[in-house]
Tab-separated table of C-alpha atoms and ligand atoms in Angstrom:
chain	number	residue	atom	x	y	z
S	27	MET	CA	-24.601	-4.451	30.352
S	28	ALA	CA	-24.572	-1.308	28.247
S	29	LYS	CA	-27.394	-0.720	25.854
S	30	GLN	CA	-26.876	-1.564	22.205
S	31	SER	CA	-26.542	1.593	20.061
S	32	GLN	CA	-29.118	2.005	17.309
S	33	TRP	CA	-29.224	3.626	13.893
S	34	LYS	CA	-31.781	6.391	14.024
S	35	THR	CA	-33.382	5.397	10.732
S	36	SER	CA	-33.434	2.300	8.583
S	37	THR	CA	-31.861	4.421	5.817
S	38	GLY	CA	-28.938	4.913	8.191
S	39	PHE	CA	-28.558	1.157	8.409
S	40	ILE	CA	-28.714	0.645	4.634
S	41	LEU	CA	-26.213	3.426	4.002
S	42	ALA	CA	-23.807	2.057	6.564
S	43	SER	CA	-24.029	-1.544	5.402
S	44	ALA	CA	-23.810	-0.510	1.734
S	45	GLY	CA	-20.818	1.597	2.764
S	46	SER	CA	-19.229	-1.454	4.376
S	47	ALA	CA	-19.852	-3.615	1.341
S	48	ILE	CA	-18.948	-1.186	-1.442
S	49	GLY	CA	-15.306	-0.367	-1.197
S	50	LEU	CA	-11.994	-1.631	-2.434
S	51	GLY	CA	-13.511	-5.053	-3.115
S	52	ALA	CA	-15.633	-3.924	-6.055
S	53	MET	CA	-13.383	-1.213	-7.417
S	54	TRP	CA	-9.837	-2.363	-6.771
S	55	LYS	CA	-9.985	-6.121	-6.160
S	56	PHE	CA	-12.598	-7.157	-8.706
S	57	PRO	CA	-10.755	-5.814	-11.805
S	58	TYR	CA	-7.423	-7.249	-10.735
S	59	MET	CA	-8.896	-10.652	-9.850
S	60	ALA	CA	-10.852	-10.746	-13.116
S	61	GLY	CA	-7.710	-9.746	-15.001
S	62	VAL	CA	-5.731	-12.650	-13.569
S	63	ASN	CA	-8.551	-15.208	-13.842
S	64	GLY	CA	-9.880	-15.025	-17.363
S	65	GLY	CA	-11.948	-11.791	-17.476
S	66	GLY	CA	-15.460	-12.701	-18.644
S	67	ALA	CA	-15.276	-16.197	-17.127
S	68	PHE	CA	-14.484	-14.676	-13.734
S	69	LEU	CA	-17.261	-12.101	-14.072
S	70	LEU	CA	-19.786	-14.845	-14.822
S	71	MET	CA	-18.706	-16.966	-11.835
S	72	PHE	CA	-18.709	-13.923	-9.601
S	73	LEU	CA	-22.270	-13.072	-10.664
S	74	ILE	CA	-23.493	-16.623	-10.072
S	75	PHE	CA	-21.885	-16.818	-6.628
S	76	THR	CA	-23.008	-13.361	-5.608
S	77	LEU	CA	-26.641	-14.026	-6.483
S	78	LEU	CA	-26.972	-17.658	-5.428
S	79	VAL	CA	-24.618	-17.768	-2.442
S	80	GLY	CA	-23.861	-14.171	-1.401
S	81	LEU	CA	-27.411	-12.808	-1.397
S	82	PRO	CA	-28.939	-15.598	0.747
S	83	LEU	CA	-25.977	-15.389	3.134
S	84	LEU	CA	-26.335	-11.644	3.463
S	85	ILE	CA	-30.036	-12.063	4.247
S	86	MET	CA	-29.004	-14.675	6.815
S	87	GLU	CA	-26.494	-12.338	8.502
S	88	PHE	CA	-29.034	-9.513	8.646
S	89	THR	CA	-31.593	-11.903	10.168
S	90	VAL	CA	-29.155	-13.091	12.830
S	91	GLY	CA	-28.199	-9.505	13.729
S	92	LYS	CA	-31.805	-8.399	13.944
S	93	MET	CA	-32.744	-11.402	16.083
S	94	GLY	CA	-29.752	-11.294	18.399
S	95	GLN	CA	-29.336	-7.510	18.910
S	96	THR	CA	-25.922	-7.786	20.494
S	97	TYR	CA	-22.218	-7.993	19.645
S	98	THR	CA	-21.097	-10.988	17.650
S	99	THR	CA	-18.892	-12.732	20.204
S	100	LYS	CA	-22.030	-13.077	22.323
S	101	ILE	CA	-24.834	-13.286	19.799
S	102	TYR	CA	-24.456	-17.010	19.063
S	103	GLU	CA	-24.748	-17.855	22.743
S	104	LYS	CA	-27.697	-15.508	23.132
S	105	LEU	CA	-29.541	-17.170	20.257
S	106	THR	CA	-28.713	-20.817	20.945
S	107	GLY	CA	-27.741	-21.005	24.620
S	108	LYS	CA	-24.427	-22.610	23.587
S	109	LYS	CA	-21.464	-20.529	24.658
S	110	TRP	CA	-18.870	-22.347	22.542
S	111	LEU	CA	-20.639	-21.192	19.369
S	112	ASN	CA	-19.369	-17.684	20.073
S	113	ILE	CA	-16.215	-18.997	18.425
S	114	ILE	CA	-17.876	-18.043	15.115
S	115	GLY	CA	-17.843	-14.441	16.300
S	116	TRP	CA	-14.182	-14.722	17.296
S	117	ASN	CA	-13.358	-16.184	13.888
S	118	GLY	CA	-14.967	-13.089	12.347
S	119	ASN	CA	-13.001	-10.890	14.661
S	120	LEU	CA	-9.739	-12.502	13.591
S	121	ALA	CA	-10.773	-12.204	9.929
S	122	VAL	CA	-11.458	-8.468	10.098
S	123	PHE	CA	-8.300	-7.858	12.062
S	124	ILE	CA	-6.138	-9.408	9.321
S	125	LEU	CA	-8.354	-7.918	6.633
S	126	PHE	CA	-7.891	-4.418	8.004
S	127	GLY	CA	-4.140	-5.109	8.021
S	128	PHE	CA	-3.954	-5.538	4.250
S	129	TYR	CA	-6.924	-3.286	3.393
S	130	SER	CA	-5.069	-0.365	4.899
S	131	VAL	CA	-2.186	-0.975	2.486
S	132	ILE	CA	-4.438	-0.138	-0.461
S	133	GLY	CA	-6.089	2.702	1.491
S	134	GLY	CA	-2.568	4.050	1.961
S	135	TRP	CA	-1.903	3.860	-1.789
S	136	ILE	CA	-4.985	6.007	-2.423
S	137	ILE	CA	-3.668	8.613	0.021
S	138	ILE	CA	-0.253	8.581	-1.662
S	139	TYR	CA	-1.909	9.056	-5.057
S	140	ILE	CA	-4.049	11.912	-3.722
S	141	CYS	CA	-0.964	13.706	-2.427
S	142	THR	CA	0.938	13.075	-5.661
S	143	VAL	CA	-1.888	14.397	-7.838
S	144	ILE	CA	-2.216	17.498	-5.626
S	145	TYR	CA	1.523	18.021	-6.002
S	146	HIS	CA	1.184	17.780	-9.788
S	147	ILE	CA	-1.655	20.302	-9.809
S	148	VAL	CA	0.094	22.791	-7.499
S	149	THR	CA	3.354	22.627	-9.447
S	150	LEU	CA	1.466	23.091	-12.724
S	151	GLN	CA	2.346	19.637	-14.010
S	152	SER	CA	-1.238	18.379	-14.270
S	153	ASN	CA	-0.633	17.177	-17.806
S	154	GLN	CA	1.890	14.696	-16.409
S	155	ILE	CA	-0.486	12.563	-14.330
S	156	GLY	CA	-0.361	9.780	-16.899
S	157	ASN	CA	3.304	9.355	-15.992
S	158	LEU	CA	2.688	8.515	-12.312
S	159	GLN	CA	5.048	5.629	-11.698
S	160	PHE	CA	3.235	2.989	-9.667
S	161	GLU	CA	6.367	0.909	-8.988
S	162	ALA	CA	8.400	3.910	-7.858
S	163	LEU	CA	5.666	5.169	-5.515
S	164	ILE	CA	4.527	1.865	-4.070
S	165	GLY	CA	8.031	0.391	-4.025
S	166	ASN	CA	9.014	3.062	-1.493
S	167	PRO	CA	8.563	1.334	1.891
S	168	TRP	CA	8.520	4.476	4.045
S	169	LEU	CA	6.063	6.287	1.871
S	170	THR	CA	3.636	3.365	1.897
S	171	ILE	CA	3.954	2.866	5.649
S	172	VAL	CA	3.128	6.534	6.209
S	173	GLY	CA	0.208	6.271	3.749
S	174	GLN	CA	-1.369	3.320	5.499
S	175	GLY	CA	-0.694	4.891	8.894
S	176	ILE	CA	-2.754	7.908	7.807
S	177	PHE	CA	-5.516	5.626	6.503
S	178	ILE	CA	-5.662	3.721	9.802
S	179	LEU	CA	-5.612	6.987	11.736
S	180	LEU	CA	-8.540	8.395	9.732
S	181	THR	CA	-10.513	5.199	10.338
S	182	THR	CA	-9.744	5.283	14.046
S	183	VAL	CA	-10.846	8.879	14.484
S	184	ILE	CA	-14.157	8.187	12.744
S	185	VAL	CA	-14.840	5.076	14.854
S	186	MET	CA	-13.933	6.913	18.046
S	187	LEU	CA	-16.672	9.429	17.275
S	188	GLY	CA	-19.276	6.642	17.500
S	189	VAL	CA	-21.637	4.842	15.207
S	190	GLU	CA	-24.392	7.413	14.694
S	191	LYS	CA	-22.039	10.237	13.949
S	192	GLY	CA	-20.111	8.344	11.274
S	193	LEU	CA	-20.135	9.006	7.604
S	194	GLU	CA	-23.778	8.027	7.252
S	195	LYS	CA	-24.922	11.469	6.122
S	196	ALA	CA	-22.055	12.132	3.747
S	197	SER	CA	-22.548	8.864	1.892
S	198	LYS	CA	-25.946	10.079	0.701
S	199	PHE	CA	-24.202	12.288	-1.839
S	200	MET	CA	-20.720	10.740	-2.009
S	201	MET	CA	-21.990	7.360	-3.254
S	202	PRO	CA	-24.109	8.740	-6.127
S	203	LEU	CA	-21.185	10.981	-7.067
S	204	LEU	CA	-18.915	7.954	-7.170
S	205	PHE	CA	-21.374	6.224	-9.538
S	206	ILE	CA	-21.358	9.261	-11.802
S	207	PHE	CA	-17.574	9.322	-11.858
S	208	LEU	CA	-17.373	5.628	-12.644
S	209	ILE	CA	-19.763	6.111	-15.562
S	210	LEU	CA	-17.647	9.021	-16.776
S	211	ILE	CA	-14.512	6.867	-16.719
S	212	VAL	CA	-16.327	4.015	-18.485
S	213	LEU	CA	-17.408	6.378	-21.274
S	214	LYS	CA	-13.900	7.759	-21.685
S	215	SER	CA	-12.347	4.305	-21.617
S	216	LEU	CA	-14.744	2.962	-24.218
S	217	SER	CA	-13.978	5.850	-26.536
S	218	LEU	CA	-10.252	5.025	-26.655
S	219	ASP	CA	-8.702	3.444	-29.763
S	220	GLY	CA	-8.215	-0.261	-29.166
S	221	ALA	CA	-10.817	-0.397	-26.378
S	222	MET	CA	-12.877	-3.169	-27.928
S	223	SER	CA	-10.572	-6.116	-27.258
S	224	GLY	CA	-10.453	-5.190	-23.550
S	225	LEU	CA	-14.226	-4.885	-23.506
S	226	ARG	CA	-14.527	-8.331	-25.053
S	227	TYR	CA	-12.059	-9.711	-22.510
S	228	ILE	CA	-14.212	-8.697	-19.554
S	229	LEU	CA	-17.624	-9.422	-21.050
S	230	GLU	CA	-17.098	-12.642	-22.984
S	231	PRO	CA	-17.175	-15.727	-20.746
S	232	ARG	CA	-14.735	-18.111	-22.433
S	233	VAL	CA	-15.230	-21.633	-21.110
S	234	GLN	CA	-11.547	-22.475	-21.542
S	235	ASP	CA	-10.681	-19.706	-19.052
S	236	ILE	CA	-12.647	-21.325	-16.227
S	237	THR	CA	-10.230	-22.891	-13.745
S	238	VAL	CA	-10.732	-24.449	-10.316
S	239	GLU	CA	-8.624	-21.674	-8.847
S	240	GLY	CA	-10.740	-19.048	-10.632
S	241	ILE	CA	-13.919	-20.599	-9.209
S	242	LEU	CA	-12.528	-20.473	-5.671
S	243	LEU	CA	-11.310	-16.927	-6.076
S	244	ALA	CA	-14.674	-15.826	-7.514
S	245	LEU	CA	-16.421	-17.212	-4.446
S	246	GLY	CA	-13.860	-15.499	-2.206
S	247	GLN	CA	-14.520	-12.270	-4.129
S	248	SER	CA	-18.268	-12.528	-3.436
S	249	PHE	CA	-17.578	-12.999	0.272
S	250	PHE	CA	-15.126	-10.126	0.278
S	251	THR	CA	-17.309	-7.580	-1.514
S	252	LEU	CA	-20.390	-8.392	0.543
S	253	SER	CA	-18.380	-8.417	3.810
S	254	LEU	CA	-19.717	-11.928	4.509
S	255	GLY	CA	-18.552	-14.416	7.105
S	256	THR	CA	-16.789	-11.812	9.235
S	257	THR	CA	-20.014	-11.128	11.148
S	258	GLY	CA	-19.519	-7.450	10.246
S	259	MET	CA	-22.963	-7.378	8.640
S	260	ILE	CA	-24.439	-9.112	11.695
S	261	THR	CA	-23.000	-6.318	13.815
S	262	TYR	CA	-24.539	-3.613	11.631
S	263	ALA	CA	-27.913	-5.373	11.586
S	264	SER	CA	-27.756	-5.638	15.374
S	265	TYR	CA	-27.520	-1.838	15.510
S	266	ALA	CA	-30.528	-1.441	13.212
S	267	SER	CA	-33.957	-0.436	14.369
S	268	LYS	CA	-36.770	-2.997	14.306
S	269	GLU	CA	-38.226	-1.517	11.120
S	270	MET	CA	-35.257	-2.439	8.955
S	271	THR	CA	-36.312	-4.482	5.952
S	272	ILE	CA	-33.978	-7.403	5.587
S	273	LYS	CA	-34.684	-8.556	2.045
S	274	THR	CA	-34.832	-5.207	0.300
S	275	SER	CA	-31.730	-3.982	2.147
S	276	ALA	CA	-29.789	-7.099	1.162
S	277	LEU	CA	-31.003	-7.000	-2.414
S	278	SER	CA	-30.123	-3.350	-2.891
S	279	ILE	CA	-26.646	-3.875	-1.431
S	280	VAL	CA	-26.006	-6.857	-3.704
S	281	ALA	CA	-27.304	-4.951	-6.742
S	282	MET	CA	-25.139	-1.906	-5.994
S	283	ASN	CA	-22.113	-4.096	-5.475
S	284	ILE	CA	-22.587	-5.922	-8.749
S	285	LEU	CA	-23.132	-2.624	-10.533
S	286	VAL	CA	-19.975	-1.047	-9.121
S	287	SER	CA	-17.916	-4.186	-9.895
S	288	ILE	CA	-19.134	-4.222	-13.508
S	289	LEU	CA	-18.564	-0.479	-13.900
S	290	ALA	CA	-15.043	-0.898	-12.536
S	291	GLY	CA	-14.455	-3.686	-15.050
S	292	LEU	CA	-15.816	-1.582	-17.907
S	293	ALA	CA	-13.644	1.336	-16.816
S	294	ILE	CA	-10.415	-0.638	-16.593
S	295	PHE	CA	-10.380	-3.352	-19.265
S	296	PRO	CA	-11.001	-1.225	-22.380
S	297	ALA	CA	-8.193	1.068	-21.178
S	298	ILE	CA	-5.889	-1.918	-20.616
S	299	SER	CA	-6.094	-2.925	-24.255
S	300	ALA	CA	-6.046	0.675	-25.504
S	301	PHE	CA	-2.801	1.468	-23.657
S	302	GLY	CA	-1.187	-1.908	-24.288
S	303	TYR	CA	-1.099	-3.141	-20.676
S	304	GLN	CA	-1.613	-6.735	-19.571
S	305	PRO	CA	-4.774	-7.661	-17.619
S	306	THR	CA	-2.573	-9.734	-15.331
S	307	GLU	CA	-0.831	-6.734	-13.698
S	308	GLY	CA	-2.125	-7.800	-10.246
S	309	PRO	CA	-3.004	-5.534	-7.300
S	310	GLY	CA	-1.552	-2.415	-8.950
S	311	LEU	CA	-3.860	-2.659	-11.988
S	312	LEU	CA	-6.283	0.150	-11.140
S	313	PHE	CA	-3.487	2.453	-10.013
S	314	ILE	CA	-1.491	1.849	-13.174
S	315	VAL	CA	-4.309	2.193	-15.706
S	316	LEU	CA	-6.592	4.973	-14.402
S	317	PRO	CA	-4.106	7.887	-14.485
S	318	LYS	CA	-3.694	7.178	-18.221
S	319	VAL	CA	-7.450	7.420	-18.757
S	320	PHE	CA	-7.745	10.678	-16.810
S	321	GLU	CA	-4.774	12.117	-18.697
S	322	GLN	CA	-6.923	11.934	-21.836
S	323	MET	CA	-9.623	14.170	-20.307
S	324	THR	CA	-9.832	17.953	-20.178
S	325	PHE	CA	-9.092	18.932	-16.548
S	326	GLY	CA	-8.075	15.277	-16.113
S	327	ALA	CA	-5.886	15.887	-13.037
S	328	GLY	CA	-8.734	17.699	-11.245
S	329	PHE	CA	-11.218	14.957	-12.086
S	330	TYR	CA	-8.736	12.291	-11.039
S	331	LEU	CA	-8.282	14.036	-7.714
S	332	ILE	CA	-12.039	14.111	-7.097
S	333	PHE	CA	-12.305	10.456	-8.090
S	334	LEU	CA	-9.507	9.493	-5.677
S	335	ILE	CA	-11.213	11.362	-2.839
S	336	LEU	CA	-14.486	9.529	-3.534
S	337	PHE	CA	-12.585	6.261	-3.752
S	338	LEU	CA	-10.933	6.982	-0.403
S	339	PHE	CA	-14.343	7.717	1.056
S	340	ALA	CA	-15.670	4.353	-0.167
S	341	ALA	CA	-12.628	2.601	1.315
S	342	LEU	CA	-13.107	4.394	4.643
S	343	THR	CA	-16.779	3.447	4.970
S	344	SER	CA	-15.588	-0.166	4.654
S	345	SER	CA	-12.602	0.127	6.959
S	346	ILE	CA	-14.717	1.700	9.703
S	347	SER	CA	-16.901	-1.403	9.611
S	348	LEU	CA	-13.766	-3.504	10.083
S	349	LEU	CA	-12.685	-1.575	13.143
S	350	GLU	CA	-16.253	-1.205	14.392
S	351	LEU	CA	-16.613	-4.977	14.612
S	352	ASN	CA	-13.575	-5.253	16.867
S	353	VAL	CA	-14.680	-2.292	18.934
S	354	SER	CA	-18.182	-3.638	19.484
S	355	ASN	CA	-16.840	-7.066	20.496
S	356	PHE	CA	-14.187	-5.800	22.873
S	357	THR	CA	-16.213	-3.014	24.458
S	358	LYS	CA	-19.240	-5.311	24.724
S	359	ASN	CA	-21.203	-2.211	23.736
S	360	ASP	CA	-19.920	-0.225	26.715
S	361	ASN	CA	-19.294	3.097	24.995
S	362	THR	CA	-16.988	4.391	27.700
S	363	LYS	CA	-14.346	1.934	26.459
S	364	ARG	CA	-14.843	2.778	22.767
S	365	LYS	CA	-11.958	5.240	22.387
S	366	ARG	CA	-9.399	3.091	24.197
S	367	VAL	CA	-10.312	-0.084	22.307
S	368	ALA	CA	-10.318	1.715	18.937
S	369	VAL	CA	-6.831	3.082	19.573
S	370	ILE	CA	-5.328	-0.204	20.819
S	371	GLY	CA	-6.946	-2.155	17.959
S	372	SER	CA	-5.595	0.291	15.400
S	373	ILE	CA	-2.071	0.145	16.756
S	374	LEU	CA	-2.131	-3.654	16.481
S	375	VAL	CA	-3.546	-3.457	12.954
S	376	PHE	CA	-0.823	-0.995	11.999
S	377	ALA	CA	1.799	-3.480	13.232
S	378	ILE	CA	0.501	-6.347	11.105
S	379	SER	CA	-0.030	-4.096	8.098
S	380	ILE	CA	3.698	-3.368	7.831
S	381	PRO	CA	4.738	-6.807	6.471
S	382	ALA	CA	1.746	-6.586	4.110
S	383	THR	CA	2.894	-3.279	2.687
S	384	LEU	CA	6.497	-4.415	2.416
S	385	SER	CA	5.281	-7.254	0.171
S	386	PHE	CA	5.431	-4.669	-2.601
S	387	SER	CA	8.983	-3.558	-1.797
S	388	SER	CA	11.648	-5.006	0.497
S	389	LEU	CA	9.776	-8.252	1.262
S	390	SER	CA	8.555	-8.899	-2.289
S	391	ASN	CA	10.822	-11.925	-2.647
S	392	ILE	CA	9.197	-13.721	0.280
S	393	GLN	CA	6.768	-15.966	-1.594
S	394	PHE	CA	4.915	-19.010	-0.289
S	395	ALA	CA	1.498	-20.711	-0.625
S	396	ALA	CA	-0.715	-18.026	-2.241
S	397	GLY	CA	2.199	-15.690	-3.115
S	398	THR	CA	3.542	-12.727	-1.129
S	399	ILE	CA	2.712	-12.023	2.521
S	400	PHE	CA	0.001	-9.658	1.271
S	401	ASP	CA	-1.477	-12.345	-1.028
S	402	ASN	CA	-1.458	-14.863	1.816
S	403	MET	CA	-3.246	-12.504	4.194
S	404	ASP	CA	-5.892	-11.902	1.550
S	405	PHE	CA	-6.232	-15.625	0.779
S	406	LEU	CA	-6.439	-16.557	4.454
S	407	VAL	CA	-9.259	-14.080	5.002
S	408	SER	CA	-11.270	-14.333	1.755
S	409	ASN	CA	-10.899	-18.056	1.131
S	410	ILE	CA	-10.573	-19.554	4.593
S	411	LEU	CA	-11.816	-17.422	7.493
S	412	MET	CA	-14.783	-15.803	5.717
S	413	PRO	CA	-16.153	-19.115	4.341
S	414	ILE	CA	-15.637	-20.775	7.758
S	415	GLY	CA	-17.549	-17.935	9.427
S	416	ALA	CA	-20.380	-18.128	6.912
S	417	LEU	CA	-20.520	-21.919	7.220
S	418	GLY	CA	-20.723	-21.666	11.012
S	419	THR	CA	-23.612	-19.219	10.801
S	420	THR	CA	-25.493	-21.333	8.220
S	421	LEU	CA	-25.223	-24.315	10.562
S	422	VAL	CA	-26.496	-22.315	13.524
S	423	VAL	CA	-29.376	-20.816	11.548
S	424	GLY	CA	-30.319	-23.995	9.689
S	425	GLN	CA	-29.870	-26.535	12.487
S	426	LEU	CA	-30.373	-24.714	15.774
S	427	LEU	CA	-32.663	-21.733	15.383
S	428	ASP	CA	-36.405	-22.008	15.466
S	429	LYS	CA	-37.846	-21.958	11.963
S	430	GLU	CA	-40.942	-19.961	12.878
S	431	ALA	CA	-38.942	-17.323	14.744
S	432	LEU	CA	-36.726	-16.994	11.684
S	433	ARG	CA	-39.797	-16.605	9.498
S	434	ASP	CA	-40.984	-13.699	11.659
S	435	TYR	CA	-37.725	-11.827	11.327
S	436	PHE	CA	-37.358	-12.700	7.641
S	437	GLY	CA	-40.760	-11.136	7.033
S	438	ARG	CA	-43.633	-12.312	4.853
S	439	ASP	CA	-43.810	-11.508	1.165
S	440	LYS	CA	-46.027	-12.321	-1.766
S	441	PHE	CA	-43.354	-14.484	-3.432
S	442	LYS	CA	-43.156	-16.739	-0.362
S	443	LEU	CA	-39.379	-16.478	-0.389
S	444	PHE	CA	-38.887	-17.766	3.132
S	445	SER	CA	-39.019	-21.494	2.358
S	446	PRO	CA	-36.587	-21.504	-0.596
S	447	TRP	CA	-34.227	-19.291	1.394
S	448	TYR	CA	-34.485	-21.455	4.504
S	449	TYR	CA	-33.798	-24.719	2.653
S	450	LEU	CA	-30.883	-23.129	0.832
S	451	ILE	CA	-29.364	-22.129	4.166
S	452	LYS	CA	-30.237	-25.403	5.900
S	453	PHE	CA	-29.138	-27.917	3.283
S	454	ILE	CA	-27.536	-26.562	0.139
S	455	LEU	CA	-25.184	-23.731	1.049
S	456	PRO	CA	-23.351	-25.557	3.866
S	457	ILE	CA	-22.586	-28.370	1.415
S	458	VAL	CA	-21.519	-25.936	-1.317
S	459	ILE	CA	-19.202	-24.071	1.064
S	460	VAL	CA	-17.672	-27.290	2.432
S	461	LEU	CA	-17.150	-28.701	-1.071
S	462	ILE	CA	-15.476	-25.569	-2.347
S	463	PHE	CA	-13.436	-25.309	0.791
S	464	VAL	CA	-12.182	-28.879	0.528
S	465	VAL	CA	-11.438	-28.637	-3.210
S	466	GLN	CA	-8.959	-25.829	-2.627
S	467	PHE	CA	-6.774	-28.067	-0.490
S	468	ILE	CA	-6.733	-30.967	-2.924
Q	525	LIG	N1	-16.725	-5.419	1.522
Q	525	LIG	C1	-15.572	-4.566	1.690
Q	525	LIG	C2	-15.041	-4.207	0.328
Q	525	LIG	O1	-15.465	-4.787	-0.645
Q	525	LIG	O2	-14.202	-3.348	0.226
Q	525	LIG	C3	-14.501	-5.241	2.536
Q	525	LIG	C4	-15.017	-5.743	3.867
Q	525	LIG	C5	-15.510	-4.839	4.797
Q	525	LIG	C6	-15.009	-7.072	4.158
Q	525	LIG	C7	-16.018	-5.293	6.037
Q	525	LIG	C8	-15.479	-7.543	5.383
Q	525	LIG	C9	-15.979	-6.636	6.311
Q	525	LIG	F1	-16.421	-7.084	7.468
């Protein structure tokens, strides 16, 4: 069997896994989910789930990857000797396949916005960016299909180049730049007249806004932003060198994710109230509100363009992890097959992404279960397949793996964190996931 590729440095691993985690989930999905589910109440639930469920699960996925050192449709067998458990890896594979299908829709929107803003700048209409019409742009089926096609193509080309050559180096300066831009937008948003009621909406946890649905969606959001349950993080950890530090890597990824989610909330909600929009706009929220904020800035169109490019970069570092998972499972780490598998996988993803994109135009009236086809794909992944994947891995780790071997990989520390973590994974989190999972069907 071919040798498993490795990151050259442990920084490479952290950058890549942070790149996978920080993407559309924190910046696009968090504000729209919070807007629909009570603002501050959603933020509070998201924080609780991310720290108490997401962080231990991320540590678990890193541990499994580091122990198993192979692709995830094999790793469960390698660790336990039970072949049928590889089904957890296949579940993750299915999850990322569907996820990439609807993720690329939003990636495509970013590309459409980039082109539109460039057009405005070139034709000297930069002062008009606040008038970008979301419905007109995204309601155009052909335009959106081309946009997502370009997004999938970009992802494919990057994955075909191989894991070490990815965007690892670029993210060293792109990520900090993205932080700076987010802070800039937050400051501008907060300075707008009427910003305070939006700020209160996202920061004040009102008990009456807590709903069962909101709780489920907040958990799904934690899974989504941390890329949990798809085994994507297991894959990245399996590429990492032995020196990778599991706990500090996981903690820094969780902290960055929370920070970006909060910054996105602080950027969007004050502007929503200032411009008289509703927080319940849905998936278009960020695309509707941000051009208005940038319009208020000197050189706003230029800054908006830079922001969109950074945003696209963040989305691409996540989408490459989606494709990478499929590639590593189907090539079984044989790099000679990498190009072929990446291309075939992308063509299939493109096919399933078309009904997702048409959910915002010609197929918008097809509504069932969680809403449109797009909403159902998202729900299926974030609230069903990801929790099932995470549950499967908790059961393997807690019930089948040797405790002392786990302790070695987990690493020793002065806070003696291994035992609390282990008992959380062994007893508490499987019950929490099952309970939440069952509640959503009642
Ligand atoms: N965590 C990514 C985001 O928030 O945009 C999405 C994601 C990437 C989920 C990779 C799952 C995954 F395996």
